[in-house]
RNA sequence: GGCGACAUAGCCAAGUGGUAAGGCAGAGGUCUGCAAAAUCUCCAUCCCCGGUUCAAAUCCGGGUGUCGCCUCCA
């Protein structure tokens, strides 16, 4: 398998640290608001990475942080007039709910920053002891000048950055690139006791603590959106290098943005739609198809038209499945060589840096096979079963959508009403033979009809 | 100013040396009382210029355009 490593900017052969095991970390949300559909791209993509490795038989440990203390949460707590922990709790729950609705499997570990405070403080303290951190008036900064490798992940020459950098002047820092590890709190702000007084952690430390705790000093894959390469991941890696001389992760994967009118969707630009809202409009799996039909590193424009296209494409595939029945396909063996060959094509696509667009094309090939009138019914059924098997790797067709749902129930009711309206017409026409036939036929299907002054009523036996 | 990405049919999108996957839309055939559905078939020479090569969408150089990071951000 080949994975594009942001650090080396090349596709590299993936070799796990331990054969058969994958240690994966992807950055989670800061819970000061509902996450938007652009954030969802990242969560969905790394969910697919996890699912694919599991499909390959790997034992996957997937950790994701939840940042439940930071400046934005404090701001939000002021604007909503609630305690910061109430805000955090509310949006943590919303995050978990929305992820579930998007068909994202819960990570193996999903720690919160506030539950990791002693370890965060310990790590910062260790950095200080090793001479990579310094304190100024209760703030603690990472000393980037002390680490020659600083900038190696993002490929930034720190000196080059100074000219045009829009970094606010901070006289306390030895170097403008130095970043906050610990921030002294102002009165009234949430704070924790530390060797440097009351304060709270900077953003970049928690991920280092959590990932190392759950995955080891160095783990396989670290992921997130491209905007995290610098400074977030650079700063995470710097801390790991400073502590042990070893990189935090071996492969760094970064997904591209979701754009709106050619511009990055972002909370600061206020051009976003929350995942929550979009889920009201579209099926979660249609949303997943929308993202996965493009390569994860490319930017994607978000438009309703494209969402509609994804919906239609998915409906098309769903028909191939419902033609045979969801449950029946789950139990179908797939010995056919041609179809197994297509599974290999799917794997080859996924092995090539998660080419989900190509992988989906293979699923459409299977769909054609499943409907081709020149093939045996058994082969067609196997093709449909393979759609289900491979779709699950992408988090598609994970449930028998539109089969036994409320939709069906509503439809049944409307259909019965429809028959009753025909029968009413027949009665008006005094066509008793037809009217009685409709009643008897419905009764044979288990539907009782009772005529009354206000018309006919039906009930299930 | 530094670093980086991208540019393929009406739209979306794969494709890193050998004459362009797939989806949506569109056209035609079959089927059909009509319509729909289904099914089969068709629909691009890859932003521009120059170079390397027997051969380039794919490599190199130069343009043009779009976007991103360097500040919280998936």
PDB file of N, CA and C in Angstrom, chain A residues 301-368:
ATOM      1  N   UNK A 301     -15.544  21.570  -4.212  1.00  0.00           N
ATOM      2  CA  UNK A 301     -16.521  22.642  -4.077  1.00  0.00           C
ATOM      3  C   UNK A 301     -17.826  22.055  -3.573  1.00  0.00           C
ATOM      4  N   UNK A 302     -18.390  22.669  -2.578  1.00  0.00           N
ATOM      5  CA  UNK A 302     -19.675  22.203  -2.060  1.00  0.00           C
ATOM      6  C   UNK A 302     -20.816  22.943  -2.739  1.00  0.00           C
ATOM      7  N   UNK A 303     -21.651  22.181  -3.475  1.00  0.00           N
ATOM      8  CA  UNK A 303     -22.843  22.787  -4.057  1.00  0.00           C
ATOM      9  C   UNK A 303     -24.004  21.809  -3.938  1.00  0.00           C
ATOM     10  N   UNK A 304     -25.193  22.337  -3.951  1.00  0.00           N
ATOM     11  CA  UNK A 304     -26.386  21.483  -3.882  1.00  0.00           C
ATOM     12  C   UNK A 304     -26.467  20.603  -5.118  1.00  0.00           C
ATOM     13  N   UNK A 305     -26.061  21.161  -6.266  1.00  0.00           N
ATOM     14  CA  UNK A 305     -26.137  20.398  -7.512  1.00  0.00           C
ATOM     15  C   UNK A 305     -25.302  19.124  -7.401  1.00  0.00           C
ATOM     16  N   UNK A 306     -24.103  19.273  -6.852  1.00  0.00           N
ATOM     17  CA  UNK A 306     -23.237  18.102  -6.734  1.00  0.00           C
ATOM     18  C   UNK A 306     -23.770  17.131  -5.693  1.00  0.00           C
ATOM     19  N   UNK A 307     -24.403  17.658  -4.653  1.00  0.00           N
ATOM     20  CA  UNK A 307     -25.015  16.781  -3.660  1.00  0.00           C
ATOM     21  C   UNK A 307     -26.145  15.977  -4.314  1.00  0.00           C
ATOM     22  N   UNK A 308     -26.890  16.649  -5.184  1.00  0.00           N
ATOM     23  CA  UNK A 308     -27.966  15.961  -5.899  1.00  0.00           C
ATOM     24  C   UNK A 308     -27.418  14.847  -6.778  1.00  0.00           C
ATOM     25  N   UNK A 309     -26.310  15.147  -7.439  1.00  0.00           N
ATOM     26  CA  UNK A 309     -25.681  14.130  -8.279  1.00  0.00           C
ATOM     27  C   UNK A 309     -25.284  12.911  -7.455  1.00  0.00           C
ATOM     28  N   UNK A 310     -24.715  13.177  -6.295  1.00  0.00           N
ATOM     29  CA  UNK A 310     -24.320  12.068  -5.432  1.00  0.00           C
ATOM     30  C   UNK A 310     -25.533  11.280  -4.984  1.00  0.00           C
ATOM     31  N   UNK A 311     -26.596  12.006  -4.697  1.00  0.00           N
ATOM     32  CA  UNK A 311     -27.819  11.322  -4.278  1.00  0.00           C
ATOM     33  C   UNK A 311     -28.312  10.393  -5.389  1.00  0.00           C
ATOM     34  N   UNK A 312     -28.313  10.906  -6.617  1.00  0.00           N
ATOM     35  CA  UNK A 312     -28.792  10.086  -7.736  1.00  0.00           C
ATOM     36  C   UNK A 312     -27.881   8.879  -7.960  1.00  0.00           C
ATOM     37  N   UNK A 313     -26.592   9.109  -7.869  1.00  0.00           N
ATOM     38  CA  UNK A 313     -25.647   8.012  -8.049  1.00  0.00           C
ATOM     39  C   UNK A 313     -25.896   6.934  -6.995  1.00  0.00           C
ATOM     40  N   UNK A 314     -26.102   7.368  -5.769  1.00  0.00           N
ATOM     41  CA  UNK A 314     -26.340   6.416  -4.684  1.00  0.00           C
ATOM     42  C   UNK A 314     -27.660   5.679  -4.867  1.00  0.00           C
ATOM     43  N   UNK A 315     -28.677   6.406  -5.278  1.00  0.00           N
ATOM     44  CA  UNK A 315     -29.977   5.762  -5.505  1.00  0.00           C
ATOM     45  C   UNK A 315     -29.839   4.643  -6.523  1.00  0.00           C
ATOM     46  N   UNK A 316     -29.029   4.922  -7.527  1.00  0.00           N
ATOM     47  CA  UNK A 316     -28.774   3.948  -8.569  1.00  0.00           C
ATOM     48  C   UNK A 316     -28.156   2.672  -7.992  1.00  0.00           C
ATOM     49  N   UNK A 317     -27.163   2.846  -7.136  1.00  0.00           N
ATOM     50  CA  UNK A 317     -26.511   1.686  -6.525  1.00  0.00           C
ATOM     51  C   UNK A 317     -27.468   0.974  -5.575  1.00  0.00           C
ATOM     52  N   UNK A 318     -28.266   1.753  -4.886  1.00  0.00           N
ATOM     53  CA  UNK A 318     -29.216   1.149  -3.942  1.00  0.00           C
ATOM     54  C   UNK A 318     -30.176   0.217  -4.662  1.00  0.00           C
ATOM     55  N   UNK A 319     -30.536   0.588  -5.898  1.00  0.00           N
ATOM     56  CA  UNK A 319     -31.451  -0.253  -6.655  1.00  0.00           C
ATOM     57  C   UNK A 319     -30.831  -1.622  -6.912  1.00  0.00           C
ATOM     58  N   UNK A 320     -29.534  -1.629  -7.166  1.00  0.00           N
ATOM     59  CA  UNK A 320     -28.867  -2.907  -7.412  1.00  0.00           C
ATOM     60  C   UNK A 320     -28.935  -3.792  -6.186  1.00  0.00           C
ATOM     61  N   UNK A 321     -28.957  -3.160  -5.032  1.00  0.00           N
ATOM     62  CA  UNK A 321     -29.005  -3.945  -3.794  1.00  0.00           C
ATOM     63  C   UNK A 321     -30.429  -4.387  -3.486  1.00  0.00           C
ATOM     64  N   UNK A 322     -31.362  -3.462  -3.584  1.00  0.00           N
ATOM     65  CA  UNK A 322     -32.744  -3.822  -3.240  1.00  0.00           C
ATOM     66  C   UNK A 322     -33.305  -4.849  -4.214  1.00  0.00           C
ATOM     67  N   UNK A 323     -32.736  -4.915  -5.414  1.00  0.00           N
ATOM     68  CA  UNK A 323     -33.204  -5.901  -6.386  1.00  0.00           C
ATOM     69  C   UNK A 323     -33.064  -7.319  -5.835  1.00  0.00           C
ATOM     70  N   UNK A 324     -32.057  -7.532  -4.998  1.00  0.00           N
ATOM     71  CA  UNK A 324     -31.843  -8.864  -4.445  1.00  0.00           C
ATOM     72  C   UNK A 324     -32.220  -8.956  -2.967  1.00  0.00           C
ATOM     73  N   UNK A 325     -32.332  -7.827  -2.334  1.00  0.00           N
ATOM     74  CA  UNK A 325     -32.655  -7.839  -0.912  1.00  0.00           C
ATOM     75  C   UNK A 325     -31.411  -7.754  -0.061  1.00  0.00           C
ATOM     76  N   UNK A 326     -31.419  -6.834   0.842  1.00  0.00           N
ATOM     77  CA  UNK A 326     -30.249  -6.561   1.676  1.00  0.00           C
ATOM     78  C   UNK A 326     -29.796  -7.787   2.455  1.00  0.00           C
ATOM     79  N   UNK A 327     -30.721  -8.387   3.179  1.00  0.00           N
ATOM     80  CA  UNK A 327     -30.344  -9.511   4.043  1.00  0.00           C
ATOM     81  C   UNK A 327     -29.863 -10.710   3.243  1.00  0.00           C
ATOM     82  N   UNK A 328     -30.519 -10.921   2.106  1.00  0.00           N
ATOM     83  CA  UNK A 328     -30.122 -12.050   1.268  1.00  0.00           C
ATOM     84  C   UNK A 328     -28.676 -11.866   0.794  1.00  0.00           C
ATOM     85  N   UNK A 329     -28.321 -10.631   0.464  1.00  0.00           N
ATOM     86  CA  UNK A 329     -26.971 -10.381  -0.040  1.00  0.00           C
ATOM     87  C   UNK A 329     -25.914 -10.564   1.043  1.00  0.00           C
ATOM     88  N   UNK A 330     -26.303 -10.260   2.280  1.00  0.00           N
ATOM     89  CA  UNK A 330     -25.346 -10.419   3.379  1.00  0.00           C
ATOM     90  C   UNK A 330     -24.910 -11.872   3.509  1.00  0.00           C
ATOM     91  N   UNK A 331     -25.791 -12.795   3.101  1.00  0.00           N
ATOM     92  CA  UNK A 331     -25.491 -14.221   3.269  1.00  0.00           C
ATOM     93  C   UNK A 331     -25.002 -14.866   1.983  1.00  0.00           C
ATOM     94  N   UNK A 332     -24.757 -14.041   0.974  1.00  0.00           N
ATOM     95  CA  UNK A 332     -24.364 -14.608  -0.310  1.00  0.00           C
ATOM     96  C   UNK A 332     -22.858 -14.852  -0.370  1.00  0.00           C
ATOM     97  N   UNK A 333     -22.484 -16.063  -0.722  1.00  0.00           N
ATOM     98  CA  UNK A 333     -21.064 -16.351  -0.945  1.00  0.00           C
ATOM     99  C   UNK A 333     -20.658 -15.808  -2.305  1.00  0.00           C
ATOM    100  N   UNK A 334     -19.375 -15.450  -2.424  1.00  0.00           N
ATOM    101  CA  UNK A 334     -18.926 -14.866  -3.680  1.00  0.00           C
ATOM    102  C   UNK A 334     -17.707 -15.608  -4.198  1.00  0.00           C
ATOM    103  N   UNK A 335     -17.946 -16.753  -4.858  1.00  0.00           N
ATOM    104  CA  UNK A 335     -16.799 -17.514  -5.376  1.00  0.00           C
ATOM    105  C   UNK A 335     -16.392 -17.127  -6.801  1.00  0.00           C
ATOM    106  N   UNK A 336     -17.195 -16.330  -7.477  1.00  0.00           N
ATOM    107  CA  UNK A 336     -16.940 -16.068  -8.894  1.00  0.00           C
ATOM    108  C   UNK A 336     -15.644 -15.285  -9.122  1.00  0.00           C
ATOM    109  N   UNK A 337     -14.804 -15.805 -10.018  1.00  0.00           N
ATOM    110  CA  UNK A 337     -13.478 -15.236 -10.233  1.00  0.00           C
ATOM    111  C   UNK A 337     -13.539 -13.808 -10.777  1.00  0.00           C
ATOM    112  N   UNK A 338     -14.468 -13.589 -11.712  1.00  0.00           N
ATOM    113  CA  UNK A 338     -14.572 -12.256 -12.319  1.00  0.00           C
ATOM    114  C   UNK A 338     -14.902 -11.209 -11.262  1.00  0.00           C
ATOM    115  N   UNK A 339     -15.771 -11.596 -10.366  1.00  0.00           N
ATOM    116  CA  UNK A 339     -16.189 -10.647  -9.346  1.00  0.00           C
ATOM    117  C   UNK A 339     -15.098 -10.457  -8.303  1.00  0.00           C
ATOM    118  N   UNK A 340     -14.393 -11.533  -7.999  1.00  0.00           N
ATOM    119  CA  UNK A 340     -13.272 -11.405  -7.068  1.00  0.00           C
ATOM    120  C   UNK A 340     -12.165 -10.541  -7.676  1.00  0.00           C
ATOM    121  N   UNK A 341     -12.085 -10.580  -8.999  1.00  0.00           N
ATOM    122  CA  UNK A 341     -11.096  -9.748  -9.679  1.00  0.00           C
ATOM    123  C   UNK A 341     -11.436  -8.265  -9.475  1.00  0.00           C
ATOM    124  N   UNK A 342     -12.732  -7.987  -9.502  1.00  0.00           N
ATOM    125  CA  UNK A 342     -13.145  -6.601  -9.272  1.00  0.00           C
ATOM    126  C   UNK A 342     -12.858  -6.168  -7.837  1.00  0.00           C
ATOM    127  N   UNK A 343     -12.963  -7.123  -6.928  1.00  0.00           N
ATOM    128  CA  UNK A 343     -12.595  -6.778  -5.548  1.00  0.00           C
ATOM    129  C   UNK A 343     -11.120  -6.407  -5.487  1.00  0.00           C
ATOM    130  N   UNK A 344     -10.326  -7.104  -6.277  1.00  0.00           N
ATOM    131  CA  UNK A 344      -8.899  -6.776  -6.306  1.00  0.00           C
ATOM    132  C   UNK A 344      -8.662  -5.391  -6.903  1.00  0.00           C
ATOM    133  N   UNK A 345      -9.466  -5.044  -7.905  1.00  0.00           N
ATOM    134  CA  UNK A 345      -9.339  -3.705  -8.479  1.00  0.00           C
ATOM    135  C   UNK A 345      -9.664  -2.653  -7.428  1.00  0.00           C
ATOM    136  N   UNK A 346     -10.674  -2.954  -6.654  1.00  0.00           N
ATOM    137  CA  UNK A 346     -11.054  -2.044  -5.565  1.00  0.00           C
ATOM    138  C   UNK A 346      -9.881  -1.878  -4.603  1.00  0.00           C
ATOM    139  N   UNK A 347      -9.289  -2.990  -4.244  1.00  0.00           N
ATOM    140  CA  UNK A 347      -8.146  -2.932  -3.325  1.00  0.00           C
ATOM    141  C   UNK A 347      -6.980  -2.175  -3.930  1.00  0.00           C
ATOM    142  N   UNK A 348      -6.738  -2.426  -5.209  1.00  0.00           N
ATOM    143  CA  UNK A 348      -5.616  -1.743  -5.862  1.00  0.00           C
ATOM    144  C   UNK A 348      -5.838  -0.238  -5.815  1.00  0.00           C
ATOM    145  N   UNK A 349      -7.080   0.181  -6.018  1.00  0.00           N
ATOM    146  CA  UNK A 349      -7.395   1.614  -5.965  1.00  0.00           C
ATOM    147  C   UNK A 349      -7.162   2.156  -4.565  1.00  0.00           C
ATOM    148  N   UNK A 350      -7.646   1.453  -3.585  1.00  0.00           N
ATOM    149  CA  UNK A 350      -7.499   1.918  -2.206  1.00  0.00           C
ATOM    150  C   UNK A 350      -6.038   1.868  -1.761  1.00  0.00           C
ATOM    151  N   UNK A 351      -5.312   0.877  -2.255  1.00  0.00           N
ATOM    152  CA  UNK A 351      -3.899   0.763  -1.905  1.00  0.00           C
ATOM    153  C   UNK A 351      -3.085   1.914  -2.457  1.00  0.00           C
ATOM    154  N   UNK A 352      -3.612   2.550  -3.491  1.00  0.00           N
ATOM    155  CA  UNK A 352      -2.893   3.670  -4.086  1.00  0.00           C
ATOM    156  C   UNK A 352      -3.339   4.971  -3.416  1.00  0.00           C
ATOM    157  N   UNK A 353      -2.873   5.165  -2.229  1.00  0.00           N
ATOM    158  CA  UNK A 353      -3.147   6.397  -1.483  1.00  0.00           C
ATOM    159  C   UNK A 353      -4.654   6.684  -1.391  1.00  0.00           C
ATOM    160  N   UNK A 354      -5.411   5.631  -1.143  1.00  0.00           N
ATOM    161  CA  UNK A 354      -6.852   5.778  -0.894  1.00  0.00           C
ATOM    162  C   UNK A 354      -7.574   6.491  -2.034  1.00  0.00           C
ATOM    163  N   UNK A 355      -7.448   5.882  -3.210  1.00  0.00           N
ATOM    164  CA  UNK A 355      -8.119   6.448  -4.371  1.00  0.00           C
ATOM    165  C   UNK A 355      -9.591   6.019  -4.346  1.00  0.00           C
ATOM    166  N   UNK A 356     -10.339   6.701  -3.523  1.00  0.00           N
ATOM    167  CA  UNK A 356     -11.739   6.309  -3.335  1.00  0.00           C
ATOM    168  C   UNK A 356     -12.577   6.572  -4.580  1.00  0.00           C
ATOM    169  N   UNK A 357     -12.181   7.549  -5.385  1.00  0.00           N
ATOM    170  CA  UNK A 357     -12.936   7.841  -6.613  1.00  0.00           C
ATOM    171  C   UNK A 357     -12.885   6.625  -7.535  1.00  0.00           C
ATOM    172  N   UNK A 358     -11.690   6.078  -7.663  1.00  0.00           N
ATOM    173  CA  UNK A 358     -11.528   4.905  -8.504  1.00  0.00           C
ATOM    174  C   UNK A 358     -12.234   3.705  -7.876  1.00  0.00           C
ATOM    175  N   UNK A 359     -12.169   3.616  -6.577  1.00  0.00           N
ATOM    176  CA  UNK A 359     -12.818   2.515  -5.872  1.00  0.00           C
ATOM    177  C   UNK A 359     -14.323   2.534  -6.123  1.00  0.00           C
ATOM    178  N   UNK A 360     -14.884   3.728  -6.131  1.00  0.00           N
ATOM    179  CA  UNK A 360     -16.325   3.844  -6.378  1.00  0.00           C
ATOM    180  C   UNK A 360     -16.648   3.453  -7.818  1.00  0.00           C
ATOM    181  N   UNK A 361     -15.750   3.773  -8.729  1.00  0.00           N
ATOM    182  CA  UNK A 361     -15.956   3.368 -10.121  1.00  0.00           C
ATOM    183  C   UNK A 361     -16.061   1.848 -10.210  1.00  0.00           C
ATOM    184  N   UNK A 362     -15.260   1.150  -9.417  1.00  0.00           N
ATOM    185  CA  UNK A 362     -15.326  -0.319  -9.403  1.00  0.00           C
ATOM    186  C   UNK A 362     -16.693  -0.776  -8.901  1.00  0.00           C
ATOM    187  N   UNK A 363     -17.209  -0.079  -7.925  1.00  0.00           N
ATOM    188  CA  UNK A 363     -18.534  -0.430  -7.395  1.00  0.00           C
ATOM    189  C   UNK A 363     -19.598  -0.251  -8.476  1.00  0.00           C
ATOM    190  N   UNK A 364     -19.432   0.759  -9.305  1.00  0.00           N
ATOM    191  CA  UNK A 364     -20.379   0.929 -10.409  1.00  0.00           C
ATOM    192  C   UNK A 364     -20.232  -0.180 -11.440  1.00  0.00           C
ATOM    193  N   UNK A 365     -18.998  -0.637 -11.656  1.00  0.00           N
ATOM    194  CA  UNK A 365     -18.815  -1.777 -12.557  1.00  0.00           C
ATOM    195  C   UNK A 365     -19.587  -2.984 -12.033  1.00  0.00           C
ATOM    196  N   UNK A 366     -19.522  -3.178 -10.722  1.00  0.00           N
ATOM    197  CA  UNK A 366     -20.253  -4.286 -10.111  1.00  0.00           C
ATOM    198  C   UNK A 366     -21.747  -4.095 -10.283  1.00  0.00           C
ATOM    199  N   UNK A 367     -22.155  -2.852 -10.175  1.00  0.00           N
ATOM    200  CA  UNK A 367     -23.574  -2.550 -10.317  1.00  0.00           C
ATOM    201  C   UNK A 367     -24.058  -2.936 -11.712  1.00  0.00           C
ATOM    202  N   UNK A 368     -23.250  -2.627 -12.711  1.00  0.00           N
ATOM    203  CA  UNK A 368     -23.618  -3.005 -14.080  1.00  0.00           C
ATOM    204  C   UNK A 368     -23.713  -4.518 -14.232  1.00  0.00           C
TER     205      UNK A 368
END
